[in-house]
mmCIF file of C-alpha atoms and ligand atoms in Angstrom:
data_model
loop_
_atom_site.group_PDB
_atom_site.id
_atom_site.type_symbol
_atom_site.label_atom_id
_atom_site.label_comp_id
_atom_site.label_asym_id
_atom_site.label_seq_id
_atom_site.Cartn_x
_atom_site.Cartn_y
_atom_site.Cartn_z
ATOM 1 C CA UNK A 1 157.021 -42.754 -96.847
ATOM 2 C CA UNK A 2 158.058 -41.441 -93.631
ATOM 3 C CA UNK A 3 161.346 -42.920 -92.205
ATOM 4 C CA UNK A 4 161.659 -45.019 -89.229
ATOM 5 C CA UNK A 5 165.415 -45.416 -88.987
ATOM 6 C CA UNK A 6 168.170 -43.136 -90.751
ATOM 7 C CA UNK A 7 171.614 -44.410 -90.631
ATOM 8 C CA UNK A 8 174.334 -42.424 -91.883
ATOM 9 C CA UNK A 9 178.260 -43.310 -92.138
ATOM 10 C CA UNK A 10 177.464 -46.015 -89.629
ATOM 11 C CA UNK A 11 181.529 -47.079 -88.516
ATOM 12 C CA UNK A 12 182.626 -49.810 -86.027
ATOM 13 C CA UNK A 13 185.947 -50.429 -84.675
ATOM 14 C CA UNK A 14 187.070 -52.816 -82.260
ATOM 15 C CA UNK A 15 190.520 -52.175 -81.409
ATOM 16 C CA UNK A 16 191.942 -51.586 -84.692
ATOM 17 C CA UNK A 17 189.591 -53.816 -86.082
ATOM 18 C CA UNK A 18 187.205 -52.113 -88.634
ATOM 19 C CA UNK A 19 183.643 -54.062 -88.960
ATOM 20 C CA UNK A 20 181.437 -51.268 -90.059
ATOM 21 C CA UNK A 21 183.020 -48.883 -92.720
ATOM 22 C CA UNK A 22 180.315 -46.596 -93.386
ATOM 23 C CA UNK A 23 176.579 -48.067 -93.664
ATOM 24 C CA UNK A 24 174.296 -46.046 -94.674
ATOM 25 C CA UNK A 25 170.459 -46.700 -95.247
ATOM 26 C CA UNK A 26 167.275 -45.325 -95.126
ATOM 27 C CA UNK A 27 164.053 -47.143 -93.490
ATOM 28 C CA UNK A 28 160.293 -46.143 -93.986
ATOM 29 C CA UNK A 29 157.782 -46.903 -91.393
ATOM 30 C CA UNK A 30 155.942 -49.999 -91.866
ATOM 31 C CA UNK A 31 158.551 -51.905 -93.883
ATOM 32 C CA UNK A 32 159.747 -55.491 -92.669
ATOM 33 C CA UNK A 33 163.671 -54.972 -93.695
ATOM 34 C CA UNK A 34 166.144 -57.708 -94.428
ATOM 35 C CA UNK A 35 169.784 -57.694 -93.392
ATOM 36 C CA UNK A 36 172.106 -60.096 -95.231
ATOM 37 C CA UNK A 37 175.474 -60.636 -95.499
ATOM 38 C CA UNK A 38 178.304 -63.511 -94.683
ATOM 39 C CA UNK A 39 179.328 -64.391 -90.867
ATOM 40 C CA UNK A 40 181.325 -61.753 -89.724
ATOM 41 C CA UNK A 41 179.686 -59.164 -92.292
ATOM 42 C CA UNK A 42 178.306 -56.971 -89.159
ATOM 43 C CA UNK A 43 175.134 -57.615 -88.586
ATOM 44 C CA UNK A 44 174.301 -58.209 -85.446
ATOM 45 C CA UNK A 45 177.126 -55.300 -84.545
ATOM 46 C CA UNK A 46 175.035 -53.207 -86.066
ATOM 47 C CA UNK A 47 171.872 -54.048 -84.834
ATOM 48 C CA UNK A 48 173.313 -53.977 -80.974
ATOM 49 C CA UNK A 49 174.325 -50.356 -81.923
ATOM 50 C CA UNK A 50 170.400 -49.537 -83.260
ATOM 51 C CA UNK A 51 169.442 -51.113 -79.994
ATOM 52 C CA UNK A 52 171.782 -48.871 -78.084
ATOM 53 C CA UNK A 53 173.419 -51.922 -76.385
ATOM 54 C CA UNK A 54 177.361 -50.589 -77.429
ATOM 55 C CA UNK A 55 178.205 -47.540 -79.391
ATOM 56 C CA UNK A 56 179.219 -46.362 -82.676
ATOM 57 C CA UNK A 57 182.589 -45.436 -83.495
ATOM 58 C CA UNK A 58 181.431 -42.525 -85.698
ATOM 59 C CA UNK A 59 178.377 -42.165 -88.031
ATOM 60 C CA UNK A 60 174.545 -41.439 -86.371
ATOM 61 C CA UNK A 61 171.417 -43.056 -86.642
ATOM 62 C CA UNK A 62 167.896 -41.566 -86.297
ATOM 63 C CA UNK A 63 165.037 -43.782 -85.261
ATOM 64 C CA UNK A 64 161.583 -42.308 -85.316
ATOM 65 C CA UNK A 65 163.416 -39.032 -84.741
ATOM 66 C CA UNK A 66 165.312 -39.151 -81.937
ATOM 67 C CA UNK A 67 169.193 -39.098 -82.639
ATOM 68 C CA UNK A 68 170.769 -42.398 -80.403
ATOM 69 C CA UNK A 69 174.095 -40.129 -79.384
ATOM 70 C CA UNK A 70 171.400 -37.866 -78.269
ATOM 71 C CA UNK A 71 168.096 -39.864 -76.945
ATOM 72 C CA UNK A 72 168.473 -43.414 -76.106
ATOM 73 C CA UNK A 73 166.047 -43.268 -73.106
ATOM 74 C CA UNK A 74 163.207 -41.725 -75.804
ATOM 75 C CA UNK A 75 164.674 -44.570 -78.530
ATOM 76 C CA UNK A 76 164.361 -47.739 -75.337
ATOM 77 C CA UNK A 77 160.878 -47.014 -75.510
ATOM 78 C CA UNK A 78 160.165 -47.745 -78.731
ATOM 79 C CA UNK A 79 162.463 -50.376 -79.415
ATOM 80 C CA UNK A 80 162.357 -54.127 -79.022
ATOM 81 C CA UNK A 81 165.112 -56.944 -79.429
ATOM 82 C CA UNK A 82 165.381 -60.371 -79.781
ATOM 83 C CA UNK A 83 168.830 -62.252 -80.722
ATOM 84 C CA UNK A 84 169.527 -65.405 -81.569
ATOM 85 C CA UNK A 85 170.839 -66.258 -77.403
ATOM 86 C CA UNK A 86 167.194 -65.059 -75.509
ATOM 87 C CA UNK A 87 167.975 -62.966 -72.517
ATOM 88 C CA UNK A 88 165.777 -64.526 -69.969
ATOM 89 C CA UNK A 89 166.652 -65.267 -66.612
ATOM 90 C CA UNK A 90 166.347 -68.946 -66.352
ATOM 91 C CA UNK A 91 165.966 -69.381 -62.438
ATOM 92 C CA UNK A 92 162.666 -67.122 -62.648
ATOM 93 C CA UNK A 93 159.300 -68.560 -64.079
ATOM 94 C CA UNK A 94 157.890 -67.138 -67.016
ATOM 95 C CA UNK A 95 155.653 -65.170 -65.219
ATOM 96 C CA UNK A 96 158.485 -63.533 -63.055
ATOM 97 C CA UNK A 97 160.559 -63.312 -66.386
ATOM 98 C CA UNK A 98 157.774 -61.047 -67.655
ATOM 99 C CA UNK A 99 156.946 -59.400 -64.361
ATOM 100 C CA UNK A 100 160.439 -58.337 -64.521
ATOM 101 C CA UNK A 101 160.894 -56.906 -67.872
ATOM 102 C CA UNK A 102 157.191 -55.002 -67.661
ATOM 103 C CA UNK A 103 158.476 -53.190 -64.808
ATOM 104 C CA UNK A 104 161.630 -52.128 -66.409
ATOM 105 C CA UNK A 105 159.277 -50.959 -69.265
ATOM 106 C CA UNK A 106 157.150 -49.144 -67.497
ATOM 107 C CA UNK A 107 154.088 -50.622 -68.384
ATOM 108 C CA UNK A 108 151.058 -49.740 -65.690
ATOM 109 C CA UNK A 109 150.278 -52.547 -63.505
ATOM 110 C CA UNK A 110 147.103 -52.512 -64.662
ATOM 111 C CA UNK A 111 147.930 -53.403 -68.005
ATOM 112 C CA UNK A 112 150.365 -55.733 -66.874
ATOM 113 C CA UNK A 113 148.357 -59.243 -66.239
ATOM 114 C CA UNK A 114 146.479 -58.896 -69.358
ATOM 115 C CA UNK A 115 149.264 -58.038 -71.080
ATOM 116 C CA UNK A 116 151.481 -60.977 -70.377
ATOM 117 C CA UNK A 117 148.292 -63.367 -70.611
ATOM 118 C CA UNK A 118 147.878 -62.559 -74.215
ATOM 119 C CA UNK A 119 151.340 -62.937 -75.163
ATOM 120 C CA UNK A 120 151.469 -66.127 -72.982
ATOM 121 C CA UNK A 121 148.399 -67.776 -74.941
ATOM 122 C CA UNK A 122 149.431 -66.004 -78.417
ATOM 123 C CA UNK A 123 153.181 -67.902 -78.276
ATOM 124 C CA UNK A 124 151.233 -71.410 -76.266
ATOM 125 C CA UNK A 125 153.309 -70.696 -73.516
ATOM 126 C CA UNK A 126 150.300 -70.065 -71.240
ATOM 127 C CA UNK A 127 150.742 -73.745 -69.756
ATOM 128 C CA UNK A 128 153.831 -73.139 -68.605
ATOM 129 C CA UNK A 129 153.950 -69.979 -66.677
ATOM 130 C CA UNK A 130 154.870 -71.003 -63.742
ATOM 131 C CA UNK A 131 157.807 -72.856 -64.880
ATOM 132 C CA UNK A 132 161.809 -71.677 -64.524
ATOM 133 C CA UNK A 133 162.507 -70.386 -67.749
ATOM 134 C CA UNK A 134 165.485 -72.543 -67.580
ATOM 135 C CA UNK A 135 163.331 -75.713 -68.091
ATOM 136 C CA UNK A 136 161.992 -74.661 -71.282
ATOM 137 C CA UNK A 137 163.038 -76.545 -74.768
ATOM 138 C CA UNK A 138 165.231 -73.937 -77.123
ATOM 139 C CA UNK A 139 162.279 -73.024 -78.803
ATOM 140 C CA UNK A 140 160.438 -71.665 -76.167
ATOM 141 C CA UNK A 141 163.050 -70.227 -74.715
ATOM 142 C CA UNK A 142 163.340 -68.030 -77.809
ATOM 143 C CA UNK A 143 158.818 -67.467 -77.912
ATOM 144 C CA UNK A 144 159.949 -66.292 -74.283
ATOM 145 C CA UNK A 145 162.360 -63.822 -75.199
ATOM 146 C CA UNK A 146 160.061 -62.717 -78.243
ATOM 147 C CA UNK A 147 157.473 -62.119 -75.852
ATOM 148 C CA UNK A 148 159.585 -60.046 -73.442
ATOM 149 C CA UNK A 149 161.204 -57.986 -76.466
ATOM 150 C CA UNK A 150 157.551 -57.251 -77.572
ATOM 151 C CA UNK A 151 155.956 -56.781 -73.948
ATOM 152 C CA UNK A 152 156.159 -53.236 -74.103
ATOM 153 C CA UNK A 153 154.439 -52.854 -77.796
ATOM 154 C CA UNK A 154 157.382 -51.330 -79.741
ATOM 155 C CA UNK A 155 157.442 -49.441 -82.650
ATOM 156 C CA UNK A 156 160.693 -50.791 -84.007
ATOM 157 C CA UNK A 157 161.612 -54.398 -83.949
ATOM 158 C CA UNK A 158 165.120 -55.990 -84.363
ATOM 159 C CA UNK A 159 165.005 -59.737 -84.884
ATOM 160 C CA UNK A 160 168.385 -61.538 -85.815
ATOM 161 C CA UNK A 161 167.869 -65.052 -86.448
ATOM 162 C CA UNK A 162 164.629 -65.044 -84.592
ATOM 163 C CA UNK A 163 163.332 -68.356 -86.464
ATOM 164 C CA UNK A 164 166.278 -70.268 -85.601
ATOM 165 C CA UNK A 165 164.963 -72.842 -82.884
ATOM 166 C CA UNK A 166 161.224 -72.901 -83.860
ATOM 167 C CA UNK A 167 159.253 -75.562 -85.295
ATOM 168 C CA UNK A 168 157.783 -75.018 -88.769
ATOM 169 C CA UNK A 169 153.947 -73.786 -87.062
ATOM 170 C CA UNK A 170 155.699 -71.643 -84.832
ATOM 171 C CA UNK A 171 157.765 -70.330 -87.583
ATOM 172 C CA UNK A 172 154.757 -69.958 -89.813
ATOM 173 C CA UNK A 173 153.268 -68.043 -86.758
ATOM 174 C CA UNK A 174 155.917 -65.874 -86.264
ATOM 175 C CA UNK A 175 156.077 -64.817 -89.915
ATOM 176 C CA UNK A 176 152.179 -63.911 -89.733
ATOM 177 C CA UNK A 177 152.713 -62.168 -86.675
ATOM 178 C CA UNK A 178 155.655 -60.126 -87.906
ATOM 179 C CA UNK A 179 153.906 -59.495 -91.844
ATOM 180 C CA UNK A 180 150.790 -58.041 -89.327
ATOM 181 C CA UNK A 181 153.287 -55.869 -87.347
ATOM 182 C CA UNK A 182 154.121 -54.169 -90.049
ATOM 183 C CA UNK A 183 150.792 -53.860 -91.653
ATOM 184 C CA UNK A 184 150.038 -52.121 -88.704
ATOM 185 C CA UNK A 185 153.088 -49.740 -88.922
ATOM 186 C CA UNK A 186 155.354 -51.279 -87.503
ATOM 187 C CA UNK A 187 159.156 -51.569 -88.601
ATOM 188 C CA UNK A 188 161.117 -54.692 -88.444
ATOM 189 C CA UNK A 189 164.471 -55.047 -89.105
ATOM 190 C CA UNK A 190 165.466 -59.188 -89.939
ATOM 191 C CA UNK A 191 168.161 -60.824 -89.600
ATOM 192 C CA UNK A 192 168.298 -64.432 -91.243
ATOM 193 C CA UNK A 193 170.858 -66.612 -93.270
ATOM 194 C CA UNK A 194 167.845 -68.445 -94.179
ATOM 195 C CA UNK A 195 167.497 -66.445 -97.815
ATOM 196 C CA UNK A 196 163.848 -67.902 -98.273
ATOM 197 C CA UNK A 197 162.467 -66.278 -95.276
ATOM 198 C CA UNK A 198 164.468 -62.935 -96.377
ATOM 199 C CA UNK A 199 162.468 -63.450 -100.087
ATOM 200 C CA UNK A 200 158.889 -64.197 -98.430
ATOM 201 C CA UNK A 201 159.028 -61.844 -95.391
ATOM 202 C CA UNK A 202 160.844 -58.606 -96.463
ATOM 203 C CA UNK A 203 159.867 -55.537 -98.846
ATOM 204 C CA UNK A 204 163.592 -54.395 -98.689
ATOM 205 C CA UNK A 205 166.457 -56.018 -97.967
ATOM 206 C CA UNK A 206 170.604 -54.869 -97.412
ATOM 207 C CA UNK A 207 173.759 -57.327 -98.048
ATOM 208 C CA UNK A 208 176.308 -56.015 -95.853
ATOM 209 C CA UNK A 209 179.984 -56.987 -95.693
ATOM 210 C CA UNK A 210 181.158 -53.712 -93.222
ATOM 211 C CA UNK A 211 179.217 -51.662 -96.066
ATOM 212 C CA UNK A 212 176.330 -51.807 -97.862
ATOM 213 C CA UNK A 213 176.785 -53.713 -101.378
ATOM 214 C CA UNK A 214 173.333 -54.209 -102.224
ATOM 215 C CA UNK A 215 170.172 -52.298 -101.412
ATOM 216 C CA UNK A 216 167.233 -54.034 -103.174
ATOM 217 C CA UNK A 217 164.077 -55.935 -102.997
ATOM 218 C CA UNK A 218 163.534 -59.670 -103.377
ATOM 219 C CA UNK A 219 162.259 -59.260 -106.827
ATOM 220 C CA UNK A 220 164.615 -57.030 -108.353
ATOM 221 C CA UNK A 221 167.166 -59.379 -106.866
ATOM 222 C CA UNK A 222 166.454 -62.427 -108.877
ATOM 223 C CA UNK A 223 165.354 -60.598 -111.563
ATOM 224 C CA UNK A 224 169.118 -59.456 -111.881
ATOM 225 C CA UNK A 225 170.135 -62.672 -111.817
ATOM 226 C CA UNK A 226 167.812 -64.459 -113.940
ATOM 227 C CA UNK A 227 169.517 -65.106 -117.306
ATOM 228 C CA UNK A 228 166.353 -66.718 -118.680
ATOM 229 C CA UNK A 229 163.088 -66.261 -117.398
ATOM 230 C CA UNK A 230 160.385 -68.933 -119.321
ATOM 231 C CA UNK A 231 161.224 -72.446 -120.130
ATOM 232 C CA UNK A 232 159.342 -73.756 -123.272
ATOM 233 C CA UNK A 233 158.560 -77.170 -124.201
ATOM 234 C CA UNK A 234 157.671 -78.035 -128.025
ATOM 235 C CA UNK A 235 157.748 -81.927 -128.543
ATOM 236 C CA UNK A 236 159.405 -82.993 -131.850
ATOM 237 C CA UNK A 237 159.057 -80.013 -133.882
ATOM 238 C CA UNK A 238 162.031 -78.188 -132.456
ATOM 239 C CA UNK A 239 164.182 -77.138 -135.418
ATOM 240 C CA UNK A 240 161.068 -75.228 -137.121
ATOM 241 C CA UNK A 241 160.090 -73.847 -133.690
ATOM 242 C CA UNK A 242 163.831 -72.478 -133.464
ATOM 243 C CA UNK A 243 163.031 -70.509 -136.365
ATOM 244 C CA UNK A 244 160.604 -68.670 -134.945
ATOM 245 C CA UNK A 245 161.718 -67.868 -131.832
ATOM 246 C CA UNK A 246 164.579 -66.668 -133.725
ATOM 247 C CA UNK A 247 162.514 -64.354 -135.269
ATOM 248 C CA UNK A 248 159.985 -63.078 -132.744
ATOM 249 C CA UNK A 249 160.625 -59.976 -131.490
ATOM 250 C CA UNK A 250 159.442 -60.489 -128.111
ATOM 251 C CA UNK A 251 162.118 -63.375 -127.346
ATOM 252 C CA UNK A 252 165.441 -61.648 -126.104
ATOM 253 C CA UNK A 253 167.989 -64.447 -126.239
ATOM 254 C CA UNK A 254 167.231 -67.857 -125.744
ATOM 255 C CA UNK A 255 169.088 -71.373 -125.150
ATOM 256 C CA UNK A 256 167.793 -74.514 -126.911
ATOM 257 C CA UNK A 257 168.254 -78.151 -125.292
ATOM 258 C CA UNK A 258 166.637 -81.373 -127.517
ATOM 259 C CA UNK A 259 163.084 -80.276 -127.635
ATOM 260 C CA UNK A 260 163.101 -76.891 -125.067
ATOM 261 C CA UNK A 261 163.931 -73.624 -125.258
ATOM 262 C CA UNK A 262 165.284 -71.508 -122.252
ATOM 263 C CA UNK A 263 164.031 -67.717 -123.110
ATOM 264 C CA UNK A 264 165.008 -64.561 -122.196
ATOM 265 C CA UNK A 265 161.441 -62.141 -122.543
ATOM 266 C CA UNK A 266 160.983 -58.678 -121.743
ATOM 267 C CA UNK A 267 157.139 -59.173 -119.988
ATOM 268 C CA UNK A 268 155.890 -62.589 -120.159
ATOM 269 C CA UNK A 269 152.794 -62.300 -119.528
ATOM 270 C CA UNK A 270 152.366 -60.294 -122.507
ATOM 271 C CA UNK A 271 154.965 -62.479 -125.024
ATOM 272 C CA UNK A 272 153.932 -65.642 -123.566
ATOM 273 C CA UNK A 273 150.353 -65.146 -125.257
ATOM 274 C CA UNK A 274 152.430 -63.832 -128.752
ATOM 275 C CA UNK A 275 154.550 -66.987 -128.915
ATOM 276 C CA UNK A 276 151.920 -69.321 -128.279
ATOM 277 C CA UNK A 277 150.022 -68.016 -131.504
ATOM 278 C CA UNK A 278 152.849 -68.255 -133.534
ATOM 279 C CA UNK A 279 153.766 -71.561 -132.697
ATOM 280 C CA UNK A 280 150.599 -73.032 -132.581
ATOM 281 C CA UNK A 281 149.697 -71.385 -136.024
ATOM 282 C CA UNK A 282 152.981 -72.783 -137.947
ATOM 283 C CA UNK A 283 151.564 -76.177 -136.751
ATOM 284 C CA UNK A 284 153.618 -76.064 -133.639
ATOM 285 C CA UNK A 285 152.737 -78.282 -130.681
ATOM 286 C CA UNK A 286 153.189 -76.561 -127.396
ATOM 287 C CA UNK A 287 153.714 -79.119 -124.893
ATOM 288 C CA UNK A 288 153.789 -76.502 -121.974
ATOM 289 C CA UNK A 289 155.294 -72.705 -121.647
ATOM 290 C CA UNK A 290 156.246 -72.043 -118.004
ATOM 291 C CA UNK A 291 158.235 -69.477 -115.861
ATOM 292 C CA UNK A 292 161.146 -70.247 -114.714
ATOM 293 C CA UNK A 293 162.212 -68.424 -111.544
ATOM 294 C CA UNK A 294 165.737 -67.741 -109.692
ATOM 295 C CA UNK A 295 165.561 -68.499 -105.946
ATOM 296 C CA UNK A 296 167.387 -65.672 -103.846
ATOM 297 C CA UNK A 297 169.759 -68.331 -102.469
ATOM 298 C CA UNK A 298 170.495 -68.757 -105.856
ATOM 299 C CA UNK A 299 170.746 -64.792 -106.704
ATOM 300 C CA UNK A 300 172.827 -64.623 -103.253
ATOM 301 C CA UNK A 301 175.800 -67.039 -104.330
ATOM 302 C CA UNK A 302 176.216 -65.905 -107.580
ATOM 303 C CA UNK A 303 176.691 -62.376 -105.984
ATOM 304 C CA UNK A 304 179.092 -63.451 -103.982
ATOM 305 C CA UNK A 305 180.726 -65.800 -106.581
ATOM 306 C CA UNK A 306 181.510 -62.471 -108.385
ATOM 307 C CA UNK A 307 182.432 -60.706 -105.676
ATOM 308 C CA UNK A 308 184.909 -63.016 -104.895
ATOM 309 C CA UNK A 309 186.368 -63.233 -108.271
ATOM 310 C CA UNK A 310 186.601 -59.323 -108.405
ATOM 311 C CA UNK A 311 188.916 -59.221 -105.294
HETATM 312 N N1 ATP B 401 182.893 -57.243 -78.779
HETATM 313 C C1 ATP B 401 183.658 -57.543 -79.834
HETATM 314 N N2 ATP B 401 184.997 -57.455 -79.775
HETATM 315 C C2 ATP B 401 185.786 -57.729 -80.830
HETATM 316 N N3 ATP B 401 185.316 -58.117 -82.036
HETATM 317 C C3 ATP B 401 183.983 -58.216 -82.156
HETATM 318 C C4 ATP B 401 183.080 -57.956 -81.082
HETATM 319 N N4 ATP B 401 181.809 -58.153 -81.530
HETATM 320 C C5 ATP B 401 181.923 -58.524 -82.811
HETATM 321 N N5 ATP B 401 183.217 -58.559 -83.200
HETATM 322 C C6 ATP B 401 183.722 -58.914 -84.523
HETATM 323 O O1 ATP B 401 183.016 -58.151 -85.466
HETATM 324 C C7 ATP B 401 182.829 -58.889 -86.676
HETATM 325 C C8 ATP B 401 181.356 -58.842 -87.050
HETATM 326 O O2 ATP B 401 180.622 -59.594 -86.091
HETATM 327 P P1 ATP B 401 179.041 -59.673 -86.138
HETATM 328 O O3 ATP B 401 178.628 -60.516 -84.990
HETATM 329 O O4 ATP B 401 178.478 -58.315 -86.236
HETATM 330 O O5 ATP B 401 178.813 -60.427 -87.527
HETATM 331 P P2 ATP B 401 177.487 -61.042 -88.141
HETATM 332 O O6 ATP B 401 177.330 -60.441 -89.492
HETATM 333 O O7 ATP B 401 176.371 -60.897 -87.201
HETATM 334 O O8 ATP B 401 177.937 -62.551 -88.287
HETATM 335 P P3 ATP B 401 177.112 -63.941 -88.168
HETATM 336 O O9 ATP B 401 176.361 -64.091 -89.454
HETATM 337 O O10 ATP B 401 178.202 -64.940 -88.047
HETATM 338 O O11 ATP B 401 176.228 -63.857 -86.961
HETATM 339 C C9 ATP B 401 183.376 -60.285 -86.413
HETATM 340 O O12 ATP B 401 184.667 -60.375 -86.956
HETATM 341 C C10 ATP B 401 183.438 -60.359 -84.906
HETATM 342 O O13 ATP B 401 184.476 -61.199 -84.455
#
């Protein structure tokens, strides 16, 4: 897939202190991509540098072609931002808010009112238009400053901690919103400590601590750190049962606790089937086979557990 953004030997200094130390990564059009990574790790340093908001110390990055040490005019365009602090001007009303940031985009006046309506109606913000931004709850303060980073229909999105102050429907919204932006082709590049909405959101995702020390997807994430992946339940007859899970080829390793075994197979929706049989044939009462499933938080902790111990 085509890229949208190519960053290579991405380094950040301020003064002599180093927060990006080479970050490199590839990402394809279309792809909603997780960054991760402890406070101080460099996130939202880097994403103010893909935004052209400060500069690298070294390294480039590429987004939709245009190099930023060479083209940030052409890369504005194309670009939207929202942080976690929204950049509206609180003395203006919404409508001036948006007024404001159409003209600095360029957009034709003509395009303008319907435009900003949509948006406006799309976030339920319609109602209050004509208020000062700076009467707005936190929450819609940040729809606001969604709405102005997306006024201009850009190509690449940078959201870091964008969920932070909304309600659960809003959230749920916003997730919609952003899983149709990238249907449509759209490349969004998310910011969250909240690991869930990494795990539902995001084909790819990047832990970052100054580099890059994982570059995977949610699945292949937990899968890692999933030591056993099916939980079996077998009433009373546990000691025979052990037998034959000891001797089917499809279990891996497995863990046994009173009357359940914790299992370690290779596919299983294709050994699930194989054990049942054998069980159920030697007499054996299944009382229920079920997956059992790592959550990324989970995955995320013990990563940095061993991390830690490493150092
Ligand atoms: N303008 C600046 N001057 C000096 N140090 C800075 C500046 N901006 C960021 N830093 C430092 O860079 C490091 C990385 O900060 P950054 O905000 O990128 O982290 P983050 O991964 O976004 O963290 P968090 O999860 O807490 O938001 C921190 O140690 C921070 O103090």
């Amino acid at each position: 897939m085509e890229p949208a953004i190519v960053i290579k030997d991405l380094k950040k200094s301020f003064g002599d202190k180093k927060v990006l130390d080479g970050i490199s990564l590839t990402i394809p059009k279309g792809t909603i991509f997780g960054l991760l990574g402890p406070n101080g790790a460099g996130k939202t340093t880097s994403l103010r540098i893909l935004s052209c908001l400060i500069e690298p110390t070294s390294g480039e990055v590429t987004i939709l072609g245009h190099q930023i040490s060479k083209n940030k005019e052409e890369i504005r365009k194309k670009i939207g931002c929202v942080t976690e602090s929204p950049g509206v001007y609180d003395k203006l009303s919404l409508m001036d808010n948006l007024e404001f940031f159409a003209s600095c985009y360029q957009i034709p006046k003509a395009k303008r009112a319907s435009r900003i309506e949509y948006l406006l109606r799309q976030f339920d913000l319609w109602e209050r238009r004509n208020d000062p931004a700076g009467r707005l709850s936190k929450g819609m303060k940040q729809k606001l400053s969604i709405v102005c980073a997306i006024l201009h229909d850009p190509e690449v999105l940078f959201l870091d901690e964008v969920t932070a102050n909304l309600d659960p429907v809003s959230t749920r919204k916003l997730k919609d919103l952003i899983r149709d932006w990238a249907a449509s082709g759209k490349t969004i590049i998310f910011c969250s400590h909240v690991l869930a909405e990494i795990d539902e959101l995001c084909h790819e995702f990047a832990i970052i601590k100054g580099e890059v020390i994982r570059l995977t997807t949610p699945q292949k994430f937990r899968e890692e750190w999933t030591t056993y992946n099916v939980l079996l339940d077998v009433g009373s007859d546990s000691q025979k049962s052990e037998q034959i899970i000891k001797a089917s080829e499809e279990v891996e390793e497995y863990k046994r606790t009173e009357d359940q075994f914790h299992l370690r197979v290779a596919n299983p929706k294709t050994s699930n089937p194989q054990l049942i049989k054998k069980l159920v044939a030697a007499d054996i009462t299944v009382n229920y086979i079920t997956p059992i499933s790592v959550s990324l938080e989970d995955s995320y902790l013990s990563l940095l557990n061993q991390e830690k111990e490493a150092i």
